[in-house]
PDB file of C-alpha atoms in Angstrom:
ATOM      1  CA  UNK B   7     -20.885 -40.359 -68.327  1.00  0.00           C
ATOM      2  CA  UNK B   8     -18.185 -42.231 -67.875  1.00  0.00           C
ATOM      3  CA  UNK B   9     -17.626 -45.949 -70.139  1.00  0.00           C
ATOM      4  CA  UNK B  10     -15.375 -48.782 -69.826  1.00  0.00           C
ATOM      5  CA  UNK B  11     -12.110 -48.884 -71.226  1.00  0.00           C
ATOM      6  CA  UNK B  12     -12.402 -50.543 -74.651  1.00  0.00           C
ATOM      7  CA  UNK B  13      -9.977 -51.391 -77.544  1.00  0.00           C
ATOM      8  CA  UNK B  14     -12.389 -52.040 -80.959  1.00  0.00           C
ATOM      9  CA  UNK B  15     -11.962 -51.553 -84.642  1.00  0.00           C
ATOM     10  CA  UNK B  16     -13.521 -48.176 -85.216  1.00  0.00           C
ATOM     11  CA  UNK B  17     -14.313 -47.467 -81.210  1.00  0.00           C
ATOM     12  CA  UNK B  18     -11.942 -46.759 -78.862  1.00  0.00           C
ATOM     13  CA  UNK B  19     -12.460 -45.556 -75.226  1.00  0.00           C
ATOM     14  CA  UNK B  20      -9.376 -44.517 -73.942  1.00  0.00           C
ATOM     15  CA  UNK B  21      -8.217 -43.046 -70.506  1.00  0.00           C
ATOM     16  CA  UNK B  22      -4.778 -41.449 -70.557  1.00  0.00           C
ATOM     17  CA  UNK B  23      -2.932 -38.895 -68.081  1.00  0.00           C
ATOM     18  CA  UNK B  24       0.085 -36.641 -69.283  1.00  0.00           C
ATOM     19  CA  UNK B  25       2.109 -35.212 -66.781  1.00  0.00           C
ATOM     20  CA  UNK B  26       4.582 -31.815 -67.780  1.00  0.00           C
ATOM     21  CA  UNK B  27       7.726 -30.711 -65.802  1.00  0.00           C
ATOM     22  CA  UNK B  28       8.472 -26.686 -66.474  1.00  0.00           C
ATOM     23  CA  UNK B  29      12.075 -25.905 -66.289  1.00  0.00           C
ATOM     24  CA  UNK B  30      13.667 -22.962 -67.327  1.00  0.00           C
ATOM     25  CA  UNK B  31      15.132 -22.894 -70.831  1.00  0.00           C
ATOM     26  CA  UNK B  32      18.682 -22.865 -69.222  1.00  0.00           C
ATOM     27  CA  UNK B  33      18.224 -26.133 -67.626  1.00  0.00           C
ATOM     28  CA  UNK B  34      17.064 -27.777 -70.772  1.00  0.00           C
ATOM     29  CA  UNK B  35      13.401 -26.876 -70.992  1.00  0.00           C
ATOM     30  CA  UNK B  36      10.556 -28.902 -70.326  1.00  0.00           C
ATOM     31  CA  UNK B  37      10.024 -32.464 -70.063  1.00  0.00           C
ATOM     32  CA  UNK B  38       7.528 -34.378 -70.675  1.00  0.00           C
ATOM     33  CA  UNK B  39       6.405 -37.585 -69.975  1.00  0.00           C
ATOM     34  CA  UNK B  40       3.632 -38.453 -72.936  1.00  0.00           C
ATOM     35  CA  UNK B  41       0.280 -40.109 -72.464  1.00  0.00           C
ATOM     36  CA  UNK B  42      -0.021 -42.980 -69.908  1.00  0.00           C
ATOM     37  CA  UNK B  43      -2.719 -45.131 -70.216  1.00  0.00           C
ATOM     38  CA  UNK B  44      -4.668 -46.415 -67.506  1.00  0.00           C
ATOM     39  CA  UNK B  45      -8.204 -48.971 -67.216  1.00  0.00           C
ATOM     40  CA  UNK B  46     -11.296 -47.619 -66.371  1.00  0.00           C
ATOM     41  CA  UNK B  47     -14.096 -49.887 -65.065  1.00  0.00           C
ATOM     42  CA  UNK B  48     -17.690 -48.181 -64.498  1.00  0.00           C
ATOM     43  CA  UNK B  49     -20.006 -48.810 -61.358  1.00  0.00           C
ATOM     44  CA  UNK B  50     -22.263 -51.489 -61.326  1.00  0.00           C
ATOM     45  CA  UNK B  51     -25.273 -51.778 -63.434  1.00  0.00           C
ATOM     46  CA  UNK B  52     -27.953 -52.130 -61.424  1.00  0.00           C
ATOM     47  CA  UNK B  53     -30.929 -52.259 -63.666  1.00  0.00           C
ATOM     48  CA  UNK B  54     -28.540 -54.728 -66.039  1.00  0.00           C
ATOM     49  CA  UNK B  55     -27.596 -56.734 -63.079  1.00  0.00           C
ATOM     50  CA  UNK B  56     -31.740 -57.188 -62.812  1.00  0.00           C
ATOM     51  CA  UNK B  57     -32.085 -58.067 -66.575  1.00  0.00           C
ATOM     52  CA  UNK B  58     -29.040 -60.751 -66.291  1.00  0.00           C
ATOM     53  CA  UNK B  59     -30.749 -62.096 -62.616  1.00  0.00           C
ATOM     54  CA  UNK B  60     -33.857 -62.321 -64.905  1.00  0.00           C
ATOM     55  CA  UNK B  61     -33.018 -63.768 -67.766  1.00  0.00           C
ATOM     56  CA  UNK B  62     -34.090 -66.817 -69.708  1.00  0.00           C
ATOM     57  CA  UNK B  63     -31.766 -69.110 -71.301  1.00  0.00           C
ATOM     58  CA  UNK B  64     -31.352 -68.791 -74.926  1.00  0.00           C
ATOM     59  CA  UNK B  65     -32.579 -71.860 -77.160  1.00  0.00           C
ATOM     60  CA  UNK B  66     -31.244 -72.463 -80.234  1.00  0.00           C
ATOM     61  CA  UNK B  67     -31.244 -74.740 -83.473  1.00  0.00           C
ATOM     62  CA  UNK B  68     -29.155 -75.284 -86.610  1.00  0.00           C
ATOM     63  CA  UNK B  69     -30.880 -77.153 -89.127  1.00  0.00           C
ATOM     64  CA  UNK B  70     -29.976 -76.759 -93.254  1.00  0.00           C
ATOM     65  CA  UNK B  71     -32.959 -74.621 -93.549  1.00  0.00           C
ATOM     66  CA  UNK B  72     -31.252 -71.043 -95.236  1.00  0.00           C
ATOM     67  CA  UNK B  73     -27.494 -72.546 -94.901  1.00  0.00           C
ATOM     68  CA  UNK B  74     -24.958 -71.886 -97.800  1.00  0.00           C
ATOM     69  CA  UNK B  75     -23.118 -75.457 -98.308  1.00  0.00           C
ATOM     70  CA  UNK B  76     -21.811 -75.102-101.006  1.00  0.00           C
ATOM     71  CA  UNK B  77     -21.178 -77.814-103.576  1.00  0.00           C
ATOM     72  CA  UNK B  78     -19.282 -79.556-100.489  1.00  0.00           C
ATOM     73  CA  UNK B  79     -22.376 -80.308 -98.857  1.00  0.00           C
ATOM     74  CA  UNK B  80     -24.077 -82.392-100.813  1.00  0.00           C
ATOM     75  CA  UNK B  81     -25.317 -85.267 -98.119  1.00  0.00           C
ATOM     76  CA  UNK B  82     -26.139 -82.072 -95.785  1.00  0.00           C
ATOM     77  CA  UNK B  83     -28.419 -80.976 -98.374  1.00  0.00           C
ATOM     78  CA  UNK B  84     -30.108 -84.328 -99.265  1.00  0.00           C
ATOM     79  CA  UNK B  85     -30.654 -85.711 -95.907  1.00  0.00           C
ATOM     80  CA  UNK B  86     -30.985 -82.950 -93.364  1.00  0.00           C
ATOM     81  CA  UNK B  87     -29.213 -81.323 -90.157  1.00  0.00           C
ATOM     82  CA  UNK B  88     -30.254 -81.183 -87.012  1.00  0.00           C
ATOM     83  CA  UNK B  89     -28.024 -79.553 -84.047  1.00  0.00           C
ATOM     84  CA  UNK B  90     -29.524 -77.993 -80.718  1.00  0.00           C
ATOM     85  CA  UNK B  91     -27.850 -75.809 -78.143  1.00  0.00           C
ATOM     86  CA  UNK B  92     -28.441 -73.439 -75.274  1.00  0.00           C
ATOM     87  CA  UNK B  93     -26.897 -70.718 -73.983  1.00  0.00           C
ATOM     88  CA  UNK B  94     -26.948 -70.181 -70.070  1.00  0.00           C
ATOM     89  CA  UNK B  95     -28.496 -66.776 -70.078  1.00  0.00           C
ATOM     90  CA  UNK B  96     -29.303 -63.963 -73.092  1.00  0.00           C
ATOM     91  CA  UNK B  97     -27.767 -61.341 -70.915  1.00  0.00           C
ATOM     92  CA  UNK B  98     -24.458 -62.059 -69.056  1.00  0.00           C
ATOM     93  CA  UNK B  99     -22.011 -60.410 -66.371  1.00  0.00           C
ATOM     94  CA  UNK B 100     -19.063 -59.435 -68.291  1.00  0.00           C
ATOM     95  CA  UNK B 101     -16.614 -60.683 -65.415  1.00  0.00           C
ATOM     96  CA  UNK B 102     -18.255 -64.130 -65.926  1.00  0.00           C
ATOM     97  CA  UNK B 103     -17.284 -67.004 -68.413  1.00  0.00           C
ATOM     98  CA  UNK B 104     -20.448 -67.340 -70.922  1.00  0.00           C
ATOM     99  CA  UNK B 105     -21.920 -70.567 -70.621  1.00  0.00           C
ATOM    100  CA  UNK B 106     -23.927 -73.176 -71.902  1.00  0.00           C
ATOM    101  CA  UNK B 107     -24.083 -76.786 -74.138  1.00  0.00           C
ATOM    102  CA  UNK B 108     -24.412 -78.006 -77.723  1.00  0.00           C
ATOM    103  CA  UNK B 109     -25.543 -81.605 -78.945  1.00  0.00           C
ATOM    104  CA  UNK B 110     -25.361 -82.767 -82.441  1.00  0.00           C
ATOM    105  CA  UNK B 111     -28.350 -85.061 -82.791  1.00  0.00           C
ATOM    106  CA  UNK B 112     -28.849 -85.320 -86.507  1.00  0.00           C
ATOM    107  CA  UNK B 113     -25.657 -84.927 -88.721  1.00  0.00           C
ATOM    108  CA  UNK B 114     -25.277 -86.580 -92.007  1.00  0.00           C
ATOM    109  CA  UNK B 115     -21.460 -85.238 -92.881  1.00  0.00           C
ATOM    110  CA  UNK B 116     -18.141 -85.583 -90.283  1.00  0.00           C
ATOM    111  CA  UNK B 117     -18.026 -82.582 -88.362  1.00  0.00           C
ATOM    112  CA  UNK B 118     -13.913 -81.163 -88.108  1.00  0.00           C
ATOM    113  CA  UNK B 119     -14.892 -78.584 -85.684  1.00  0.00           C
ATOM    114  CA  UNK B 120     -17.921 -76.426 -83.574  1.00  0.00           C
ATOM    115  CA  UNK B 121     -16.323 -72.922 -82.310  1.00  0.00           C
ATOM    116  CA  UNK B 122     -18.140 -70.185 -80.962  1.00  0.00           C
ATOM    117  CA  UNK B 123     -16.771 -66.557 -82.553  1.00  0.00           C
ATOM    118  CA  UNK B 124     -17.849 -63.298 -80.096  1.00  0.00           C
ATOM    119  CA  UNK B 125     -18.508 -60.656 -82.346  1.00  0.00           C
ATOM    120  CA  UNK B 126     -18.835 -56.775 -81.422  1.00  0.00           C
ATOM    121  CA  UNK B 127     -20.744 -54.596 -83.232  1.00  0.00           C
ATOM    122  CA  UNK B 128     -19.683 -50.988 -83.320  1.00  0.00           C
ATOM    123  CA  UNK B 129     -22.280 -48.400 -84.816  1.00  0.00           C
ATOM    124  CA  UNK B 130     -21.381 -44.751 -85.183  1.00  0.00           C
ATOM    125  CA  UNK B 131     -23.391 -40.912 -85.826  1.00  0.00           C
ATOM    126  CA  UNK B 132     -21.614 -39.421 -88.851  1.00  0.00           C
ATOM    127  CA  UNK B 133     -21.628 -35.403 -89.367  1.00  0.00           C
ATOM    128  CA  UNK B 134     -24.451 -35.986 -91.581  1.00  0.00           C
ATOM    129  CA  UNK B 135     -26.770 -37.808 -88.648  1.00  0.00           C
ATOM    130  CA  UNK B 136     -27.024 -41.271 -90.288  1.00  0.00           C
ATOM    131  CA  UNK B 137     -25.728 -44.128 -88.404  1.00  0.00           C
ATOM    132  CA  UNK B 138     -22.953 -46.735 -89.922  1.00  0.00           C
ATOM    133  CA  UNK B 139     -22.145 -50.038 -87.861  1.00  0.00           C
ATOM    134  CA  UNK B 140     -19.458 -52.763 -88.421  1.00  0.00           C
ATOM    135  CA  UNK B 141     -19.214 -56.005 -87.119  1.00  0.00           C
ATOM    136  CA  UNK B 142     -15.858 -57.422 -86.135  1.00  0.00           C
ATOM    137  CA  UNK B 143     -14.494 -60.773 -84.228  1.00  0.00           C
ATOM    138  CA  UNK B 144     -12.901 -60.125 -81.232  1.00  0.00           C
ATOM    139  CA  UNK B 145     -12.036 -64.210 -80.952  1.00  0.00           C
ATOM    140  CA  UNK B 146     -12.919 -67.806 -81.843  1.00  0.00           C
ATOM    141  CA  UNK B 147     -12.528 -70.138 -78.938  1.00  0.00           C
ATOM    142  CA  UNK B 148     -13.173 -74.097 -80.403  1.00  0.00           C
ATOM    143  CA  UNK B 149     -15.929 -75.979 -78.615  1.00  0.00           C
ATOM    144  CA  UNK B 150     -15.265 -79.230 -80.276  1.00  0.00           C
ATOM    145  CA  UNK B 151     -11.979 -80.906 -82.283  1.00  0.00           C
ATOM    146  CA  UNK B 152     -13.037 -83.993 -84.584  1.00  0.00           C
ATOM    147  CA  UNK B 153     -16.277 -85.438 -85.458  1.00  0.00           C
ATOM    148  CA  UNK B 154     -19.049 -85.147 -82.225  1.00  0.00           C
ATOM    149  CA  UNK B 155     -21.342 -88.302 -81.064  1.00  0.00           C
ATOM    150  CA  UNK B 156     -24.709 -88.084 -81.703  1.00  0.00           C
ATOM    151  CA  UNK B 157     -26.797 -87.071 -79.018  1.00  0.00           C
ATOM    152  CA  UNK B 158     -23.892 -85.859 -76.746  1.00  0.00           C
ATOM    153  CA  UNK B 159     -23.705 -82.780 -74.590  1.00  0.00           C
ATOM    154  CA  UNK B 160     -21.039 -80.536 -75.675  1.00  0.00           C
ATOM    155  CA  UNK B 161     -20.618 -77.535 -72.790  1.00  0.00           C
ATOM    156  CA  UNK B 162     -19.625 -74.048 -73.686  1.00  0.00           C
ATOM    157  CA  UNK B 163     -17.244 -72.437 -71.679  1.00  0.00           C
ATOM    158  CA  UNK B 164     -15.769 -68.794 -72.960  1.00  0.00           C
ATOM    159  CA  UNK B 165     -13.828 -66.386 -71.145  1.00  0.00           C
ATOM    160  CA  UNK B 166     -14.717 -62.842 -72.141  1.00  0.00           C
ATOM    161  CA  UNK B 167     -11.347 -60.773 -73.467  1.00  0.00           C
ATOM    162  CA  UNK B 168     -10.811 -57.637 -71.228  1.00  0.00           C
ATOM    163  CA  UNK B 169      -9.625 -54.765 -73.244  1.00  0.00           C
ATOM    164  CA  UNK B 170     -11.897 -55.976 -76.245  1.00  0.00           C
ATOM    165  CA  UNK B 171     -15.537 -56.157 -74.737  1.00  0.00           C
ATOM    166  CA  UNK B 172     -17.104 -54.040 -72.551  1.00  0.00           C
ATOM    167  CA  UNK B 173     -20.748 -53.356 -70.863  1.00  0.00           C
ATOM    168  CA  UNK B 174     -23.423 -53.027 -73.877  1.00  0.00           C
ATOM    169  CA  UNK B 175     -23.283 -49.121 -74.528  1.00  0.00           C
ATOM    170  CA  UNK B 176     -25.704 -47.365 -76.225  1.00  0.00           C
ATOM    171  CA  UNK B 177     -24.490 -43.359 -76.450  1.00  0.00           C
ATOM    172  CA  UNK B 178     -25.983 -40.326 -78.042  1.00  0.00           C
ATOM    173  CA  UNK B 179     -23.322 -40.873 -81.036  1.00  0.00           C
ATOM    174  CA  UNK B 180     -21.975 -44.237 -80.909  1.00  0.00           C
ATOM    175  CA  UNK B 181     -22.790 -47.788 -79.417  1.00  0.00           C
ATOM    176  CA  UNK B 182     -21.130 -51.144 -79.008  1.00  0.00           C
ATOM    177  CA  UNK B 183     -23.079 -54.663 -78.882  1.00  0.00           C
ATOM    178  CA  UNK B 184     -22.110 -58.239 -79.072  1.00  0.00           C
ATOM    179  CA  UNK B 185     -23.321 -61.253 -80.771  1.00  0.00           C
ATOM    180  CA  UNK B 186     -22.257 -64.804 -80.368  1.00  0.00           C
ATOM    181  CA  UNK B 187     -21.849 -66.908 -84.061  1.00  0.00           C
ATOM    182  CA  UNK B 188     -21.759 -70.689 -83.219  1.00  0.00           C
ATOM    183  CA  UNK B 189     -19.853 -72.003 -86.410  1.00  0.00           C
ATOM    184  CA  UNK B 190     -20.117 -75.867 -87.214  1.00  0.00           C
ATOM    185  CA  UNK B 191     -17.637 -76.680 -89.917  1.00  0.00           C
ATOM    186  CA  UNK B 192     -17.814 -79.994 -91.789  1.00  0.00           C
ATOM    187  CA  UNK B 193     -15.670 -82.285 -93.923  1.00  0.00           C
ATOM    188  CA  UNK B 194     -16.206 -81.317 -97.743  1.00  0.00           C
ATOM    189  CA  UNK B 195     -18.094 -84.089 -99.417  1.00  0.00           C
ATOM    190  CA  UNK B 196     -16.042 -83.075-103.158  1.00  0.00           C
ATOM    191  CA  UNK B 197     -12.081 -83.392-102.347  1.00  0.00           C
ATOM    192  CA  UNK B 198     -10.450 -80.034-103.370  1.00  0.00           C
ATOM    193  CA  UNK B 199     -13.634 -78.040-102.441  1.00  0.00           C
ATOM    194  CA  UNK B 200     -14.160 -75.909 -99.154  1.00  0.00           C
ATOM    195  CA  UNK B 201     -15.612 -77.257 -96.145  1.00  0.00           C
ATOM    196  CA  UNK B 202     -18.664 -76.655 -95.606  1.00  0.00           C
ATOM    197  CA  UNK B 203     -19.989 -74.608 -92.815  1.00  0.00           C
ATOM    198  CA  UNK B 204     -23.659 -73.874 -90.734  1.00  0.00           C
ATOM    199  CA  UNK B 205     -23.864 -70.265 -88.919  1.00  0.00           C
ATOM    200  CA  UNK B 206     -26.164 -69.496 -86.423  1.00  0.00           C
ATOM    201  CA  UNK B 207     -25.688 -66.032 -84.222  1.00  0.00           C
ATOM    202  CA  UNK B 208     -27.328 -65.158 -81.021  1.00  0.00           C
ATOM    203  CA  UNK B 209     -27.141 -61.567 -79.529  1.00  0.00           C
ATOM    204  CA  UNK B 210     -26.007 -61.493 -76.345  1.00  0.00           C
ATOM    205  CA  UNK B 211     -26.064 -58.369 -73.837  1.00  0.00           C
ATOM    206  CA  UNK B 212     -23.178 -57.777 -71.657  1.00  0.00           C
ATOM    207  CA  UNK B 213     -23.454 -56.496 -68.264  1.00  0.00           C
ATOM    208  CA  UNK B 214     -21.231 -54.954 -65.400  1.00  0.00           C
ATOM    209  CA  UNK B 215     -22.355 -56.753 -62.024  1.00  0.00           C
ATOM    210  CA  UNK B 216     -21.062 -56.712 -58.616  1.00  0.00           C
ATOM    211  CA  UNK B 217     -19.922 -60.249 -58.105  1.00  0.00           C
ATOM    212  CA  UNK B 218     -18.744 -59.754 -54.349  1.00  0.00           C
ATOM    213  CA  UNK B 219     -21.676 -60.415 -52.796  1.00  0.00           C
TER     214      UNK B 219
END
């Protein structure tokens, strides 16, 4: 079968044509002109444009519970952390922004920043049948700059990169996947000391649709 074009860290799916002009040895041989590269998009998923049409938004929470602070985070530790969020949908149309809001409603530390990284995760067959897989960021895009009100909605709005996600493939001897990390980074409460940071990551499933009708 035939995949998208895609540009990873240890996958590529590439689509090239080569073209050869024969010309007698006389006439200075043969030219040619090399590999020309050129985007492939599949046909519409039709049982993924089903599962994105059907599915539920994806809840989530960041509390202190199984965070690594740090020694910067010692009021985080002491008096808790409580941040809810939502993404639009679990499964997505790649040709669509991914969507969805954030609210800070408990937060005893300055928050510098909340950015959302979209992570691919490329797992491959080796010779010997077992499978290897590496995660990688394809970008960070910032949700918030400075230190967020309490109880206000923060939307999420993320264009997906072209060449550097694709439909969620899962082959006979390789597969790529994506996950969404939202990052909150805080102000260090120890000067000289890193800033603290809560994780959470979401998988996400990406989906070729038809979006003309």
């Amino acid at each position: 079968p035939l995949f998208d074009t895609f540009h990873g860290a240890n996958v590529q799916i590439m689509y090239a044509v080569s073209a050869e002009v024969v010309r007698p040895v006389l006439r200075g041989g043969s030219l040619s002109t090399g590999l020309c590269e050129f985007l492939v998009e599949t046909a519409v998923d039709v049982d993924g444009s089903r599962a994105v049409s059907g599915a539920a938004p994806l809840h989530f929470e960041i509390s202190g519970e199984g965070q690594e602070f740090g020694s910067g985070g010692g009021t985080l530790h002491a008096q808790g952390l409580d941040i809810r969020g939502c993404l639009d949908k679990s499964a997505c149309f790649i040709e669509q922004p991914l969507t969805g809001h954030i609210t800070v409603e408990k937060c005893p530390a300055r928050v510098l920043s909340i950015d959302l990284e979209l992570c691919r995760i490329e797992g491959c067959t080796t010779s010997e049948g077992s499978n290897v897989s590496e995660t990688s960021v394809v970008q960070r895009t910032q949700v918030a700059d400075g230190n967020a009100s309490l109880g206000l909605e923060i939307p999420i709005h993320v264009v997906l990169p072209r060449l550097y996600c694709c439909p969620s493939i899962q082959a006979r001897t390789f597969s790529v996947s994506f996950l969404v990390r939202v990052m909150v980074v805080f102000a260090s409460s120890v000067p000289g000391v890193a800033n603290p940071v809560a994780v959470r990551t979401l998988p996400i499933r990406l989906v070729r649709g038809d979006l003309t009708e």
